[in-house]
Amino acid sequence: MVEFHMSQLAKKHQYTHWTVEEMLSIPAEEISSPGQLCADPRVSVILMTRNHAPYLRQALESVLCQVTSFSFEVLLGEDHSTDHSITLCHDLQTAYPKTVRVITAAKQVGITANFLRLQVRARAPFVALLEGDDYWTSANKLERQIELLDNNPDWAWCGARTLNRIHPLPASESYGLSEVSRRFVVHTSTIMYRRKALNIYPRFPDMVGWISMVSIVLSQAGRCGFLDETVSYYRRHAGGLYTGANTLHRIELAQAFTDVMRSHLANRYDKELFDRELWICSWELQLDPQTFSLQLWIYRIKILFSLIAPRLCLRMPGHFLKLVSNVISQPLRVVYFWKRNKKSSV
């Protein structure tokens, strides 16, 4: 079980940050062609990958097909994959020496360290993010987002819509720290930010929810602009860092994120953070008539009262009781759906 305690977090993480020197000390070997790279990129695309060999070429090509009025570079962060991703990275760098820089190492460094060693080596004033199993669907993504941030100098970052992922908040011109604390306002594959906003970075624990932590830090530097256009595709597959985890582990990760952020934000956004946690729990325990079983239902009940109730029952009693009602009534709703479908098929 993932456990973080507030007293330990306050002592370990508050007021403690990665320095540039420490980011540069993360194991990293660069494979690039310095003499051929563009001299003054406007955007550095951080493309993080581990065991994404079946998808990596499509991800990179979706970046390379961008139509821009400026130059950009791609930092391919390969985190010691067990498939042939590193070989593919070598091939892609050889094929695109003017754009691609590969950053790797002889050992795995983890999600956060992989991101930070790329962040510190990015040469452009703007950074765009993409993971190796997703891809961009709009050839104008970078141009449109640069325009958005240029027109709004007080915004620290921006995002957009993503295919295969529900946008959890009503569309808005921009989002502040309160909204970002409550929901995943934009997907990783749509994010662009001002590089200087992350010149220093808190020493958060290495977790799958790293991008939510990045989003919080960026929102402390400025608002998140929203481009109400679809620019990327989120690929769901068993090997994905989040979609490949099971229900119990995903709820534990949500709870760990809440505890880390409560410490980081000095309890100023507790209401929003617990609302986010309950929202995730509701999604994880929701009914799926196609896969419903009594064994699965009993498992959900156990999670609800042993893991979720101690944290949320008193903090959010009304919303928690609604969640209890939804989970307990699942067998009745399955019977209703089954009878309705049987009647309609006659």
GROMACS .gro file of C-alpha atoms in nm:
model
  346
    1MET     CA    1   0.000   0.000   0.000
    2VAL     CA    2   0.123   0.351  -0.084
    3GLU     CA    3   0.143   0.552   0.237
    4PHE     CA    4   0.259   0.908   0.301
    5HIS     CA    5   0.223   1.080   0.638
    6MET     CA    6   0.182   1.455   0.669
    7SER     CA    7   0.452   1.503   0.932
    8GLN     CA    8   0.706   1.316   0.721
    9LEU     CA    9   0.604   1.504   0.408
   10ALA     CA   10   0.633   1.842   0.572
   11LYS     CA   11   0.981   1.756   0.694
   12LYS     CA   12   1.102   1.588   0.379
   13HIS     CA   13   0.948   1.791   0.097
   14GLN     CA   14   0.853   2.139   0.210
   15TYR     CA   15   1.108   2.406   0.113
   16THR     CA   16   1.329   2.142  -0.050
   17HIS     CA   17   1.393   2.171  -0.422
   18TRP     CA   18   1.603   2.025  -0.698
   19THR     CA   19   1.869   2.271  -0.807
   20VAL     CA   20   1.993   2.300  -1.165
   21GLU     CA   21   2.318   2.135  -1.059
   22GLU     CA   22   2.130   1.839  -0.911
   23MET     CA   23   1.916   1.801  -1.223
   24LEU     CA   24   2.234   1.796  -1.430
   25SER     CA   25   2.380   1.529  -1.202
   26ILE     CA   26   2.102   1.279  -1.286
   27PRO     CA   27   2.262   1.000  -1.495
   28ALA     CA   28   2.234   1.106  -1.858
   29GLU     CA   29   2.411   1.036  -2.184
   30GLU     CA   30   2.324   1.253  -2.483
   31ILE     CA   31   2.320   1.111  -2.834
   32SER     CA   32   2.293   1.395  -3.082
   33SER     CA   33   2.463   1.575  -3.371
   34PRO     CA   34   2.557   1.916  -3.219
   35GLY     CA   35   2.686   2.057  -3.546
   36GLN     CA   36   2.354   1.994  -3.721
   37LEU     CA   37   2.107   2.103  -3.453
   38CYS     CA   38   1.919   2.431  -3.495
   39ALA     CA   39   2.096   2.711  -3.311
   40ASP     CA   40   1.800   2.891  -3.154
   41PRO     CA   41   1.488   2.673  -3.104
   42ARG     CA   42   1.168   2.844  -2.987
   43VAL     CA   43   1.023   2.522  -2.842
   44SER     CA   44   1.185   2.217  -2.683
   45VAL     CA   45   0.960   1.912  -2.709
   46ILE     CA   46   1.019   1.672  -2.420
   47LEU     CA   47   0.920   1.325  -2.539
   48MET     CA   48   0.950   1.076  -2.252
   49THR     CA   49   0.958   0.707  -2.328
   50ARG     CA   50   1.000   0.371  -2.159
   51ASN     CA   51   0.893   0.048  -2.331
   52HIS     CA   52   0.701   0.237  -2.600
   53ALA     CA   53   0.865   0.072  -2.901
   54PRO     CA   54   0.534  -0.007  -3.081
   55TYR     CA   55   0.421   0.356  -3.057
   56LEU     CA   56   0.733   0.572  -3.044
   57ARG     CA   57   0.777   0.635  -3.416
   58GLN     CA   58   0.420   0.759  -3.450
   59ALA     CA   59   0.467   0.988  -3.149
   60LEU     CA   60   0.784   1.142  -3.290
   61GLU     CA   61   0.648   1.179  -3.641
   62SER     CA   62   0.343   1.362  -3.504
   63VAL     CA   63   0.590   1.618  -3.367
   64LEU     CA   64   0.806   1.637  -3.677
   65CYS     CA   65   0.505   1.712  -3.898
   66GLN     CA   66   0.431   2.034  -3.707
   67VAL     CA   67   0.390   2.339  -3.931
   68THR     CA   68   0.561   2.629  -3.755
   69SER     CA   69   0.714   2.968  -3.824
   70PHE     CA   70   0.996   2.885  -3.580
   71SER     CA   71   1.244   2.606  -3.520
   72PHE     CA   72   1.206   2.343  -3.249
   73GLU     CA   73   1.402   2.054  -3.103
   74VAL     CA   74   1.296   1.716  -2.963
   75LEU     CA   75   1.453   1.570  -2.651
   76LEU     CA   76   1.385   1.197  -2.650
   77GLY     CA   77   1.415   1.080  -2.290
   78GLU     CA   78   1.465   0.703  -2.300
   79ASP     CA   79   1.454   0.555  -1.947
   80HIS     CA   80   1.635   0.223  -1.983
   81SER     CA   81   1.356   0.032  -2.160
   82THR     CA   82   1.343  -0.347  -2.159
   83ASP     CA   83   1.212  -0.356  -2.517
   84HIS     CA   84   1.400  -0.223  -2.822
   85SER     CA   85   1.309   0.143  -2.760
   86ILE     CA   86   1.674   0.249  -2.725
   87THR     CA   87   1.761   0.102  -3.064
   88LEU     CA   88   1.466   0.282  -3.216
   89CYS     CA   89   1.577   0.607  -3.050
   90HIS     CA   90   1.922   0.570  -3.209
   91ASP     CA   91   1.761   0.513  -3.549
   92LEU     CA   92   1.531   0.812  -3.513
   93GLN     CA   93   1.815   1.041  -3.409
   94THR     CA   94   2.018   0.929  -3.709
   95ALA     CA   95   1.721   0.991  -3.938
   96TYR     CA   96   1.649   1.339  -3.794
   97PRO     CA   97   1.985   1.479  -3.671
   98LYS     CA   98   1.877   1.843  -3.708
   99THR     CA   99   1.593   1.802  -3.456
  100VAL     CA  100   1.632   1.497  -3.231
  101ARG     CA  101   1.849   1.468  -2.921
  102VAL     CA  102   1.837   1.138  -2.730
  103ILE     CA  103   1.894   1.146  -2.352
  104THR     CA  104   1.941   0.806  -2.191
  105ALA     CA  105   2.154   0.626  -1.929
  106ALA     CA  106   2.284   0.281  -1.839
  107LYS     CA  107   2.020   0.246  -1.568
  108GLN     CA  108   1.660   0.346  -1.509
  109VAL     CA  109   1.627   0.681  -1.331
  110GLY     CA  110   1.247   0.697  -1.283
  111ILE     CA  111   0.969   0.921  -1.411
  112THR     CA  112   1.053   1.240  -1.224
  113ALA     CA  113   1.429   1.221  -1.279
  114ASN     CA  114   1.382   1.143  -1.647
  115PHE     CA  115   1.165   1.453  -1.681
  116LEU     CA  116   1.404   1.676  -1.488
  117ARG     CA  117   1.714   1.572  -1.682
  118LEU     CA  118   1.528   1.670  -2.001
  119GLN     CA  119   1.388   1.993  -1.855
  120VAL     CA  120   1.735   2.112  -1.753
  121ARG     CA  121   1.878   2.038  -2.099
  122ALA     CA  122   1.599   2.205  -2.295
  123ARG     CA  123   1.739   2.505  -2.485
  124ALA     CA  124   1.416   2.681  -2.583
  125PRO     CA  125   1.212   2.931  -2.377
  126PHE     CA  126   0.900   2.715  -2.423
  127VAL     CA  127   0.861   2.342  -2.354
  128ALA     CA  128   0.595   2.105  -2.489
  129LEU     CA  129   0.531   1.760  -2.341
  130LEU     CA  130   0.448   1.425  -2.499
  131GLU     CA  131   0.480   1.066  -2.379
  132GLY     CA  132   0.595   0.797  -2.618
  133ASP     CA  133   0.266   0.608  -2.631
  134ASP     CA  134   0.054   0.914  -2.723
  135TYR     CA  135   0.067   1.137  -3.029
  136TRP     CA  136  -0.039   1.477  -3.160
  137THR     CA  137  -0.328   1.502  -3.403
  138SER     CA  138  -0.298   1.868  -3.505
  139ALA     CA  139  -0.013   1.990  -3.725
  140ASN     CA  140  -0.069   2.341  -3.587
  141LYS     CA  141  -0.049   2.250  -3.217
  142LEU     CA  142   0.283   2.421  -3.143
  143GLU     CA  143   0.205   2.731  -3.350
  144ARG     CA  144  -0.136   2.780  -3.189
  145GLN     CA  145  -0.003   2.737  -2.835
  146ILE     CA  146   0.291   2.971  -2.886
  147GLU     CA  147   0.045   3.230  -3.012
  148LEU     CA  148  -0.171   3.175  -2.703
  149LEU     CA  149   0.117   3.221  -2.458
  150ASP     CA  150   0.264   3.516  -2.649
  151ASN     CA  151  -0.072   3.692  -2.626
  152ASN     CA  152  -0.102   3.621  -2.254
  153PRO     CA  153   0.238   3.686  -2.091
  154ASP     CA  154   0.098   3.631  -1.741
  155TRP     CA  155   0.004   3.270  -1.818
  156ALA     CA  156   0.271   3.015  -1.721
  157TRP     CA  157   0.135   2.728  -1.928
  158CYS     CA  158  -0.148   2.605  -2.145
  159GLY     CA  159  -0.322   2.290  -2.269
  160ALA     CA  160  -0.600   2.176  -2.499
  161ARG     CA  161  -0.844   1.893  -2.565
  162THR     CA  162  -0.741   1.531  -2.614
  163LEU     CA  163  -0.909   1.247  -2.801
  164ASN     CA  164  -0.999   0.938  -2.594
  165ARG     CA  165  -1.009   1.141  -2.274
  166ILE     CA  166  -1.297   1.332  -2.114
  167HIS     CA  167  -1.229   1.698  -2.039
  168PRO     CA  168  -1.340   1.712  -1.672
  169LEU     CA  169  -1.414   2.086  -1.644
  170PRO     CA  170  -1.624   2.327  -1.850
  171ALA     CA  171  -1.419   2.499  -2.120
  172SER     CA  172  -1.269   2.822  -1.995
  173GLU     CA  173  -1.021   3.077  -2.127
  174SER     CA  174  -0.785   2.977  -1.846
  175TYR     CA  175  -0.767   2.784  -1.517
  176GLY     CA  176  -0.613   2.881  -1.185
  177LEU     CA  177  -0.453   2.685  -0.903
  178SER     CA  178  -0.791   2.608  -0.746
  179GLU     CA  179  -0.921   2.432  -1.060
  180VAL     CA  180  -0.591   2.254  -1.119
  181SER     CA  181  -0.600   2.122  -0.761
  182ARG     CA  182  -0.951   1.982  -0.818
  183ARG     CA  183  -0.912   1.808  -1.154
  184PHE     CA  184  -0.675   1.701  -1.431
  185VAL     CA  185  -0.751   2.013  -1.633
  186VAL     CA  186  -0.552   1.906  -1.941
  187HIS     CA  187  -0.372   1.591  -2.051
  188THR     CA  188   0.009   1.566  -2.059
  189SER     CA  189   0.014   1.542  -2.439
  190THR     CA  190  -0.133   1.893  -2.473
  191ILE     CA  191   0.084   2.081  -2.224
  192MET     CA  192   0.316   2.368  -2.318
  193TYR     CA  193   0.483   2.588  -2.057
  194ARG     CA  194   0.743   2.859  -2.010
  195ARG     CA  195   1.068   2.679  -1.927
  196LYS     CA  196   1.166   2.934  -1.661
  197ALA     CA  197   0.857   2.833  -1.457
  198LEU     CA  198   1.034   2.507  -1.368
  199ASN     CA  199   1.391   2.629  -1.320
  200ILE     CA  200   1.361   2.486  -0.970
  201TYR     CA  201   1.138   2.194  -0.880
  202PRO     CA  202   1.020   2.055  -0.541
  203ARG     CA  203   1.151   1.719  -0.424
  204PHE     CA  204   0.827   1.532  -0.469
  205PRO     CA  205   0.830   1.151  -0.440
  206ASP     CA  206   0.865   0.962  -0.767
  207MET     CA  207   0.505   0.872  -0.853
  208VAL     CA  208   0.294   0.794  -1.157
  209GLY     CA  209   0.105   1.118  -1.083
  210TRP     CA  210   0.415   1.324  -1.164
  211ILE     CA  211   0.236   1.532  -1.426
  212SER     CA  212  -0.031   1.642  -1.176
  213MET     CA  213   0.251   1.760  -0.952
  214VAL     CA  214   0.410   1.947  -1.242
  215SER     CA  215   0.072   2.108  -1.312
  216ILE     CA  216   0.044   2.232  -0.954
  217VAL     CA  217   0.391   2.387  -0.964
  218LEU     CA  218   0.321   2.552  -1.301
  219SER     CA  219  -0.007   2.692  -1.168
  220GLN     CA  220   0.179   2.851  -0.880
  221ALA     CA  221   0.379   3.042  -1.143
  222GLY     CA  222   0.074   3.152  -1.346
  223ARG     CA  223  -0.260   3.049  -1.493
  224CYS     CA  224  -0.314   2.765  -1.738
  225GLY     CA  225  -0.452   2.885  -2.071
  226PHE     CA  226  -0.694   2.658  -2.253
  227LEU     CA  227  -0.698   2.610  -2.630
  228ASP     CA  228  -1.046   2.477  -2.703
  229GLU     CA  229  -0.925   2.251  -2.983
  230THR     CA  230  -0.836   1.882  -3.002
  231VAL     CA  231  -0.461   1.847  -3.054
  232SER     CA  232  -0.362   1.499  -2.934
  233TYR     CA  233  -0.461   1.136  -2.879
  234TYR     CA  234  -0.434   0.959  -2.542
  235ARG     CA  235  -0.362   0.592  -2.593
  236ARG     CA  236  -0.509   0.354  -2.335
  237HIS     CA  237  -0.329   0.020  -2.314
  238ALA     CA  238  -0.232  -0.238  -2.054
  239GLY     CA  239   0.130  -0.121  -2.048
  240GLY     CA  240   0.042   0.241  -1.973
  241LEU     CA  241   0.178   0.377  -1.644
  242TYR     CA  242  -0.169   0.467  -1.520
  243THR     CA  243  -0.414   0.259  -1.720
  244GLY     CA  244  -0.204  -0.050  -1.651
  245ALA     CA  245  -0.244  -0.015  -1.273
  246ASN     CA  246  -0.531  -0.181  -1.087
  247THR     CA  247  -0.816  -0.007  -0.907
  248LEU     CA  248  -0.670  -0.038  -0.557
  249HIS     CA  249  -0.333   0.099  -0.662
  250ARG     CA  250  -0.487   0.390  -0.851
  251ILE     CA  251  -0.686   0.492  -0.544
  252GLU     CA  252  -0.372   0.466  -0.330
  253LEU     CA  253  -0.190   0.688  -0.580
  254ALA     CA  254  -0.472   0.944  -0.560
  255GLN     CA  255  -0.446   0.946  -0.182
  256ALA     CA  256  -0.068   0.980  -0.192
  257PHE     CA  257  -0.100   1.273  -0.433
  258THR     CA  258  -0.344   1.446  -0.197
  259ASP     CA  259  -0.107   1.410   0.097
  260VAL     CA  260   0.197   1.532  -0.098
  261MET     CA  261   0.012   1.836  -0.231
  262ARG     CA  262  -0.145   1.922   0.106
  263SER     CA  263   0.205   1.952   0.244
  264HIS     CA  264   0.337   2.143  -0.056
  265LEU     CA  265   0.045   2.390  -0.055
  266ALA     CA  266   0.048   2.426   0.325
  267ASN     CA  267  -0.313   2.299   0.349
  268ARG     CA  268  -0.447   2.602   0.157
  269TYR     CA  269  -0.627   2.389  -0.102
  270ASP     CA  270  -0.739   2.091   0.107
  271LYS     CA  271  -1.103   2.121  -0.003
  272GLU     CA  272  -1.006   2.106  -0.371
  273LEU     CA  273  -0.758   1.822  -0.321
  274PHE     CA  274  -1.003   1.600  -0.132
  275ASP     CA  275  -1.270   1.678  -0.392
  276ARG     CA  276  -1.025   1.554  -0.657
  277GLU     CA  277  -0.954   1.239  -0.456
  278LEU     CA  278  -1.324   1.160  -0.417
  279TRP     CA  279  -1.380   1.222  -0.788
  280ILE     CA  280  -1.109   0.968  -0.875
  281CYS     CA  281  -1.250   0.716  -0.627
  282SER     CA  282  -1.595   0.758  -0.783
  283TRP     CA  283  -1.453   0.683  -1.127
  284GLU     CA  284  -1.261   0.381  -1.003
  285LEU     CA  285  -1.566   0.228  -0.829
  286GLN     CA  286  -1.823   0.311  -1.096
  287LEU     CA  287  -2.050   0.045  -1.243
  288ASP     CA  288  -1.963  -0.142  -1.562
  289PRO     CA  289  -2.251  -0.384  -1.642
  290GLN     CA  290  -2.032  -0.572  -1.890
  291THR     CA  291  -1.775  -0.675  -1.628
  292PHE     CA  292  -1.990  -0.676  -1.314
  293SER     CA  293  -1.964  -0.971  -1.076
  294LEU     CA  294  -2.058  -1.022  -0.712
  295GLN     CA  295  -1.694  -1.088  -0.630
  296LEU     CA  296  -1.594  -0.756  -0.788
  297TRP     CA  297  -1.878  -0.578  -0.609
  298ILE     CA  298  -1.769  -0.716  -0.270
  299TYR     CA  299  -1.413  -0.606  -0.350
  300ARG     CA  300  -1.540  -0.254  -0.420
  301ILE     CA  301  -1.732  -0.250  -0.091
  302LYS     CA  302  -1.416  -0.347   0.097
  303ILE     CA  303  -1.214  -0.071  -0.071
  304LEU     CA  304  -1.491   0.180  -0.004
  305PHE     CA  305  -1.507   0.121   0.372
  306SER     CA  306  -1.149   0.022   0.450
  307LEU     CA  307  -0.954   0.265   0.230
  308ILE     CA  308  -1.181   0.553   0.127
  309ALA     CA  309  -1.414   0.600   0.427
  310PRO     CA  310  -1.142   0.678   0.687
  311ARG     CA  311  -1.022   0.971   0.473
  312LEU     CA  312  -1.339   1.115   0.322
  313CYS     CA  313  -1.636   1.017   0.539
  314LEU     CA  314  -1.604   1.315   0.777
  315ARG     CA  315  -1.434   1.556   0.536
  316MET     CA  316  -1.698   1.527   0.263
  317PRO     CA  317  -1.997   1.351   0.425
  318GLY     CA  318  -2.258   1.439   0.163
  319HIS     CA  319  -2.049   1.342  -0.138
  320PHE     CA  320  -1.921   1.033   0.041
  321LEU     CA  321  -2.275   0.911   0.120
  322LYS     CA  322  -2.364   0.956  -0.247
  323LEU     CA  323  -2.066   0.737  -0.340
  324VAL     CA  324  -2.175   0.474  -0.084
  325SER     CA  325  -2.526   0.473  -0.229
  326ASN     CA  326  -2.394   0.432  -0.585
  327VAL     CA  327  -2.167   0.140  -0.496
  328ILE     CA  328  -2.415  -0.045  -0.272
  329SER     CA  329  -2.693  -0.020  -0.531
  330GLN     CA  330  -2.484  -0.159  -0.817
  331PRO     CA  331  -2.637  -0.512  -0.814
  332LEU     CA  332  -2.988  -0.365  -0.835
  333ARG     CA  333  -2.889  -0.152  -1.132
  334VAL     CA  334  -2.731  -0.450  -1.305
  335VAL     CA  335  -3.058  -0.644  -1.268
  336TYR     CA  336  -3.248  -0.346  -1.408
  337PHE     CA  337  -3.016  -0.316  -1.709
  338TRP     CA  338  -3.033  -0.692  -1.770
  339LYS     CA  339  -3.416  -0.694  -1.764
  340ARG     CA  340  -3.438  -0.387  -1.986
  341ASN     CA  341  -3.200  -0.534  -2.242
  342LYS     CA  342  -3.382  -0.867  -2.236
  343LYS     CA  343  -3.717  -0.696  -2.292
  344SER     CA  344  -3.585  -0.483  -2.579
  345SER     CA  345  -3.440  -0.790  -2.753
  346VAL     CA  346  -3.774  -0.973  -2.758
   0.00000   0.00000   0.00000
